[in-house]
Coordinates of C-alpha atoms in Angstrom, one line a residue:
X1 CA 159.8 45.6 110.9
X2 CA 159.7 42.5 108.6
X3 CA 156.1 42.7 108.6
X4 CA 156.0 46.1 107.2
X5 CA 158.6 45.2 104.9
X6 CA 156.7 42.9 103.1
X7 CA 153.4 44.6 103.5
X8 CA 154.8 47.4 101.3
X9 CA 156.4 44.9 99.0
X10 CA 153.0 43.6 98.1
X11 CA 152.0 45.0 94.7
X12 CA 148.3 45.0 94.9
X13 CA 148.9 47.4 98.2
X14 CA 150.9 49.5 96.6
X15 CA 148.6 50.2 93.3
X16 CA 145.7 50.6 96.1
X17 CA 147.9 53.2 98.1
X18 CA 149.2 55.3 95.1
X19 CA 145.2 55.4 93.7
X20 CA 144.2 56.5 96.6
X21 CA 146.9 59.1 97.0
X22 CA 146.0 60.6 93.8
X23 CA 142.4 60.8 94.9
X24 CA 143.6 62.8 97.4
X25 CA 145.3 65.5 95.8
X26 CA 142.7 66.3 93.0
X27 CA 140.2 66.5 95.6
X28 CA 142.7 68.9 97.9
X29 CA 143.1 71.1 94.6
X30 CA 139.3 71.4 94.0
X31 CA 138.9 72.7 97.6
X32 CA 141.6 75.0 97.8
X33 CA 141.0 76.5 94.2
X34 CA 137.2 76.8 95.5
X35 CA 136.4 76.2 99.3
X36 CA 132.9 76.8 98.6
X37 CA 132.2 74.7 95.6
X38 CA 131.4 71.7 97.4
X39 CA 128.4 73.5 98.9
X40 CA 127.6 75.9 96.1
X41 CA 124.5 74.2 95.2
X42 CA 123.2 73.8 98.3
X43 CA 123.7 77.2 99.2
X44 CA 122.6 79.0 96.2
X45 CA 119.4 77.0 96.6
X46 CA 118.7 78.2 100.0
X47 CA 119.5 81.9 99.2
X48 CA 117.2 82.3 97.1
X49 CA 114.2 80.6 98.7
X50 CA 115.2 83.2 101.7
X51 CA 116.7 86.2 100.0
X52 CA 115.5 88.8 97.3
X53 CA 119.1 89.4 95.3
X54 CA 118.8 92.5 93.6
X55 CA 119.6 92.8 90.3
X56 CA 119.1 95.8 88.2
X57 CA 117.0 95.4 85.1
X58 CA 116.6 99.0 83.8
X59 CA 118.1 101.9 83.9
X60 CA 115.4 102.8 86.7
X61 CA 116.6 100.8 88.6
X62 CA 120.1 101.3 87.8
X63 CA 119.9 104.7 89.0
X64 CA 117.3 103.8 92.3
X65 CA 120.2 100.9 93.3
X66 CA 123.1 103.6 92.8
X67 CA 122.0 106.2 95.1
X68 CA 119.9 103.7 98.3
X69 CA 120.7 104.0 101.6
X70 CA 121.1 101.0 103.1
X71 CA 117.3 101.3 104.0
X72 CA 116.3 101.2 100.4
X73 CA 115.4 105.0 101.2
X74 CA 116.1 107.6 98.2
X75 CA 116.0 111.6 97.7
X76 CA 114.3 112.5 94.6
X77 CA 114.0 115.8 92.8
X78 CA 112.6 116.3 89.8
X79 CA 113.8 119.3 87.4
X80 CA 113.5 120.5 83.6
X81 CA 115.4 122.9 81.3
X82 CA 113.6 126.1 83.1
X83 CA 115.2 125.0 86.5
X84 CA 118.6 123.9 85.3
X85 CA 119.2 126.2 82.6
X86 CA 120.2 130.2 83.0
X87 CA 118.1 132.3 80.6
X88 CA 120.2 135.8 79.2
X89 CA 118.9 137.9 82.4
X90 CA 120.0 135.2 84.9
X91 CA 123.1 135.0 87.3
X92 CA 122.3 131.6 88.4
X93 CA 119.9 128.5 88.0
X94 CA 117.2 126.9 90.8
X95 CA 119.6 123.8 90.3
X96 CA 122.3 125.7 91.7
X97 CA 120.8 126.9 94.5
X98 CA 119.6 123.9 95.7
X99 CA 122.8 122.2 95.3
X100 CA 124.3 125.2 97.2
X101 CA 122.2 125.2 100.0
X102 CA 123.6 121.0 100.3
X103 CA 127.0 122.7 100.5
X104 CA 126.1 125.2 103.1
X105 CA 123.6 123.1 105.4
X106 CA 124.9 121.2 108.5
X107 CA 125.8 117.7 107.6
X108 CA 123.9 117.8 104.3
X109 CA 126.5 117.4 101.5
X110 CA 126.9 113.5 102.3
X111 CA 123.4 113.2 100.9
X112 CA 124.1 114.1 97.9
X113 CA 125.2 110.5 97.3
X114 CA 121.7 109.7 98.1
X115 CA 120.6 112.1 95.6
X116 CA 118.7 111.2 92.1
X117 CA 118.1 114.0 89.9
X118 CA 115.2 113.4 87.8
X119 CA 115.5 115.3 84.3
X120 CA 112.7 115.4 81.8
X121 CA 114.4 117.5 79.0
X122 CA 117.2 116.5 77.5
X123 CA 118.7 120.3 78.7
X124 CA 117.6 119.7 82.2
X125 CA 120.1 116.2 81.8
X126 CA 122.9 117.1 80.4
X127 CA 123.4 120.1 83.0
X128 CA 122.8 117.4 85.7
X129 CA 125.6 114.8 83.9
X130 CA 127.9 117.8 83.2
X131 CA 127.6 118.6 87.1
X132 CA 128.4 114.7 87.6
X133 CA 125.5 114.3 90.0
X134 CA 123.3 111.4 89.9
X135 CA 121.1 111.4 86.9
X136 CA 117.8 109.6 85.5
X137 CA 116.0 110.9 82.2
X138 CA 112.7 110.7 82.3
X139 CA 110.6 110.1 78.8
X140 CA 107.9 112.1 78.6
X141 CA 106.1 110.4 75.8
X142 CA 106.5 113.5 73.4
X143 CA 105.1 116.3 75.5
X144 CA 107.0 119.3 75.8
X145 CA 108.1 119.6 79.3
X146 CA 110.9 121.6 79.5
X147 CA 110.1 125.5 79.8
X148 CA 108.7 126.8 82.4
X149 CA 105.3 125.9 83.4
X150 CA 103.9 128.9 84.9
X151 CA 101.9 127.9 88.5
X152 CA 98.6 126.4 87.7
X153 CA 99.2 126.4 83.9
X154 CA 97.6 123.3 81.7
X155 CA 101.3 122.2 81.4
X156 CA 101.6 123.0 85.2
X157 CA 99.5 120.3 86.2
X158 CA 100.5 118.0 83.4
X159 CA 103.9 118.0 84.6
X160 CA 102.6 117.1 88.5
X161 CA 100.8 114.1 87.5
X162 CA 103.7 112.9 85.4
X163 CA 106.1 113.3 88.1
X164 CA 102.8 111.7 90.3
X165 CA 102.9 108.7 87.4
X166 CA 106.7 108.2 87.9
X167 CA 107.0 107.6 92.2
X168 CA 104.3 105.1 91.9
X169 CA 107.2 103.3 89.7
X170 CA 109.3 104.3 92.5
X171 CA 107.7 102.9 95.4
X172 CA 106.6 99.6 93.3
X173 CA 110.3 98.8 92.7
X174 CA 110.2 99.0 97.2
X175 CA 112.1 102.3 97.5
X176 CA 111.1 104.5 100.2
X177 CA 112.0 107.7 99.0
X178 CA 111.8 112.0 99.9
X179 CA 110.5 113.8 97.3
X180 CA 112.0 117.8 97.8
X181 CA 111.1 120.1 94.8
X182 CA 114.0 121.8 93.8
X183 CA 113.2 125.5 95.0
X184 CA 113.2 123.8 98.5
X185 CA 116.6 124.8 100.6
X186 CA 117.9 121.8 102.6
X187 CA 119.8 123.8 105.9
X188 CA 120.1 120.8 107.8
X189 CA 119.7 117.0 107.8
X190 CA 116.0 116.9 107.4
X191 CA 116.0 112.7 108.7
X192 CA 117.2 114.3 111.9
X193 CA 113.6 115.5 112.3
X194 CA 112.1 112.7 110.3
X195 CA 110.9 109.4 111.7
X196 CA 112.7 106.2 110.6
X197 CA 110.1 104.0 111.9
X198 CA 108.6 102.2 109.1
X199 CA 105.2 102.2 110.5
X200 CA 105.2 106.0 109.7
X201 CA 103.6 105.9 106.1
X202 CA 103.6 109.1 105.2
X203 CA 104.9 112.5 106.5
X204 CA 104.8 114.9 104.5
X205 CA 105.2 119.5 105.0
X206 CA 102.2 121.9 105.3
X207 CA 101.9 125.1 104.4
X208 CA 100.7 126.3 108.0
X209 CA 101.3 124.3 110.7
X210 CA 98.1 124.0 113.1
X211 CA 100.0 122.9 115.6
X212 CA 98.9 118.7 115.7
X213 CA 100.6 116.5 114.0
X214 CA 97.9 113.9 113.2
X215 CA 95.4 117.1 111.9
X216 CA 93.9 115.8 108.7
X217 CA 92.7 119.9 108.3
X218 CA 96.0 120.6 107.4
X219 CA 96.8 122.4 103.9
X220 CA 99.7 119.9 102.8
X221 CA 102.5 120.6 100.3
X222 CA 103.7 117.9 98.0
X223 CA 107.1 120.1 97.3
X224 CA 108.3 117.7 100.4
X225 CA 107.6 114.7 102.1
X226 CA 108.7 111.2 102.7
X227 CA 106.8 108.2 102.0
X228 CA 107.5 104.6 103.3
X229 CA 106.8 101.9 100.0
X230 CA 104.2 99.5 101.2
X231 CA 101.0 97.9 99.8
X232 CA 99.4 100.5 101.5
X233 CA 101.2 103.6 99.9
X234 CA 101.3 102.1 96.4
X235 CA 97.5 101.6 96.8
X236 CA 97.1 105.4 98.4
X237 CA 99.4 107.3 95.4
X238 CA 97.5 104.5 92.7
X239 CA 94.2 106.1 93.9
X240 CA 95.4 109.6 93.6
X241 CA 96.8 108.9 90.1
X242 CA 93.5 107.8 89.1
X243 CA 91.9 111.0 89.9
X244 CA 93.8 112.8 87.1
X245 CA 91.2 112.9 84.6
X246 CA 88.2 113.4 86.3
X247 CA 90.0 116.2 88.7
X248 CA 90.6 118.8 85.3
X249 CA 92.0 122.4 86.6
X250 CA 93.3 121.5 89.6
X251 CA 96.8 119.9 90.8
X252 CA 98.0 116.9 92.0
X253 CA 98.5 118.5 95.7
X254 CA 94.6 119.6 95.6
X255 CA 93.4 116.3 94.6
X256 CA 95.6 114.2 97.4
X257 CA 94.3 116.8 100.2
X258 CA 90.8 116.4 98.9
X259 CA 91.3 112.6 99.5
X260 CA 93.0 113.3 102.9
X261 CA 89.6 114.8 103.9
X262 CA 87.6 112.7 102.0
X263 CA 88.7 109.8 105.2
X264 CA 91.2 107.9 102.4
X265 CA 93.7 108.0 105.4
X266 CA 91.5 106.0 107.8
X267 CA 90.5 104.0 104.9
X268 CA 93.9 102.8 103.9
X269 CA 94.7 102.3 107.5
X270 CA 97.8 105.0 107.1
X271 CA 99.9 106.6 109.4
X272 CA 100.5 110.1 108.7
X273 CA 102.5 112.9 109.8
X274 CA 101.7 117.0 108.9
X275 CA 105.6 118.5 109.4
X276 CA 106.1 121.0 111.8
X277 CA 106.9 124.4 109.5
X278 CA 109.0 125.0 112.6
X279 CA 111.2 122.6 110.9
X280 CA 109.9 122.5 107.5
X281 CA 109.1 125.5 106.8
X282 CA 108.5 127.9 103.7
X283 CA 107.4 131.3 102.7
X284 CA 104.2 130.5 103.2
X285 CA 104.9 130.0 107.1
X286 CA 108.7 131.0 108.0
X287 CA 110.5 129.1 110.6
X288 CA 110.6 131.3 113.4
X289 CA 113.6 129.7 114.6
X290 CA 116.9 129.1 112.6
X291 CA 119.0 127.0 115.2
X292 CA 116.5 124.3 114.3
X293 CA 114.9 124.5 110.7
X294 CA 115.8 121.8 108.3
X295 CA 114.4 123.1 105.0
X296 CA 113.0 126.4 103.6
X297 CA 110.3 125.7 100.7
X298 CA 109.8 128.5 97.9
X299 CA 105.9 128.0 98.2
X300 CA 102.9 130.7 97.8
X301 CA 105.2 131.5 94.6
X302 CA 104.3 131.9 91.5
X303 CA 107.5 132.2 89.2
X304 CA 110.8 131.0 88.8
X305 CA 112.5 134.3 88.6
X306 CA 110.4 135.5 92.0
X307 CA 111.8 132.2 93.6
X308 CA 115.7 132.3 92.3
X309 CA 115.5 136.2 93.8
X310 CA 114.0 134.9 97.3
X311 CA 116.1 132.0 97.6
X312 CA 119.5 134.0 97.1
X313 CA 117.6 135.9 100.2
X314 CA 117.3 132.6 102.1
X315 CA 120.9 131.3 101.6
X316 CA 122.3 134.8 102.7
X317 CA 120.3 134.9 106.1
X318 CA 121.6 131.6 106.4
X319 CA 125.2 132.2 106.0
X320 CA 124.8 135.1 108.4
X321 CA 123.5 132.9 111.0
X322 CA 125.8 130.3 110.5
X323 CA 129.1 131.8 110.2
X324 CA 127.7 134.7 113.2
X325 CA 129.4 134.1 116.7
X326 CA 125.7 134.8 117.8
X327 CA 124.2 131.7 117.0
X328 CA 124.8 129.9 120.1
X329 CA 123.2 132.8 122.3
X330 CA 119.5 132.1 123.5
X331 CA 118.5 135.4 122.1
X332 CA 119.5 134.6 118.6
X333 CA 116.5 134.7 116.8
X334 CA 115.8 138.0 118.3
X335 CA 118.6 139.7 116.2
X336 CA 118.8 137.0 113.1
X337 CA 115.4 136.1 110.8
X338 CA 114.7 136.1 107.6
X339 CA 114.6 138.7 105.1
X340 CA 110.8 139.2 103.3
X341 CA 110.1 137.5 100.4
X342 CA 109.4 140.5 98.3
X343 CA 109.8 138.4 95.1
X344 CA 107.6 136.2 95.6
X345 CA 104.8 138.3 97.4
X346 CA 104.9 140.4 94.4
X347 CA 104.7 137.5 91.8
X348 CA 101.3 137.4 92.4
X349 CA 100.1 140.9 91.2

């Protein structure tokens, strides 16, 4: 006891003591104020030599970051003032069909979230912001996009390789993404059907189904498919883009299935899949069964009023079916189908 006595009663120990408690205390307040910051430069350092942080630069990719699964995977449509807008005859818009058929469809109206609506009129984006959806405006570079563009018009194919022009963007910035036209009905969750496995580069729907799903004879249809973003796809849609001025009179869609047969698959080492129109199916080639069809595509169409009318159709034989006591019999499709497309098959005389 004396020896601690007068240990403590040295004053050189003391001063050396009291120092060294201070030390203690500022260092205890920097760590709890900050646990990490010891290690903050370390860390930081490692992350990103081993980790791509995303930050938005654009409002691109403002809008891509928003709506991503967690796969960086997207749903695109692209619309202007003709589909968004009623004209003085109308009830009812192609916009609000399609967003009605996500209300009515089996376990489709979470993917709205995953939704980007793609305007290229300043008409087309306001009705998409007033309807608080998910919205990108798309600049046109001062070409009139916003009427309707009648099938296989001048402005017609203009508008297909600008919206061709913009998922090269897309798939650039690493989104995978489904493109759906807007006159397409989604009656179920199409990824249901839809491969997730990244080596799948491409699958996109056909008008007729020939009953292979690696077929290169199909006739595709650009109004929906799903693309993985890889060197290899960025390569295949860069090609394709390239193609747009020395391909004049015909669309985007003929000039990709002219390189599909042209061997550009093998070439780029792709895998592709031709969708089954038992699943993905349109009014080209009707589902012929409705306890399994995804989507319904207004396709061999030629105008907007002839699709709004046939659509209206689609979602009515749909509510039938769904909302029928019938639909779990085996027999079902024997006493539910679809009503024609008299719209449509008249749009072309």
């Amino acid at each position: 006891m004396d020896h601690v006595k007068h240990s403590f009663g040295n004053p050189a120990i003391l001063l050396l003591f009291f120092v060294g408690f201070l030390c203690l205390c500022f260092w205890s307040s920097t760590y709890i104020t900050n646990p990490f910051s010891v290690f903050r430069k370390e860390s930081l350092s490692t992350l990103s030599n081993t980790t791509n942080i995303h930050v938005p630069q654009d409002d691109l990719e403002e809008a891509l970051s928003k709506v991503s699964m967690a796969n960086k995977t997207v749903i695109i449509t692209i619309i202007n003032k003709a589909y968004a807008d009623q004209d003085i005859q109308a009830d009812t818009t192609m916009l609000d069909l399609f967003l009605e058929s996500f209300w009515l469809g089996e376990n489709t109206r979470p993917l709205l979230d995953n939704l980007l609506i793609v305007a290229i009129d300043q008409t087309a984006y306001d009705r998409c912001l007033f309807l608080r959806l998910n919205c990108y405006r798309l600049k046109t570079d001062g070409v009139d996009l916003g009427g309707e563009k009648v099938y296989m018009s001048e402005d017609f194919i203009k508008m297909m390789w600008r919206r061709t022009q913009f998922l090269i963007e897309v798939l650039k910035r690493g989104y995978s993404f489904i493109f759906t036209d807007t006159d397409v009905m989604w009656l179920r969750n199409p990824l249901i059907r839809l491969s997730t496995n990244e080596t799948e580069d491409l699958q996109i729907s056909t008008d007729y189904f020939l009953g292979d799903l690696r077929s290169e004879n199909h006739q595709i249809n650009t109004g929906f498919y799903y693309i993985q973003s890889n060197n290899k796809t960025i390569k295949l849609l860069k090609i394709w883009y390239a193609m747009k001025d020395s391909s004049k009179g015909q669309k985007e869609q003929d000039v990709l299935l002219n390189l599909i047969k042209g061997g550009i698959i093998r070439e780029l080492n792709l895998t592709v899949t031709f969708l089954d129109t038992l699943y993905f199916s349109g009014f080209c080639q009707d589902s012929k069964d409705l306890r399994v069809v995804a989507t319904v595509h207004a396709n061999c169409c030629k105008s907007i009023s002839a699709k709004v009318n046939d659509l209206k159709a689609v979602l009515r034989d749909w509510k039938q079916f769904k909302y029928t006591s019938y639909k779990r019999l085996a027999n079902v499709t024997r006493s539910l189908g679809w009503s024609m497309h008299w719209g449509c098959s008249k749009s072309w005389n």
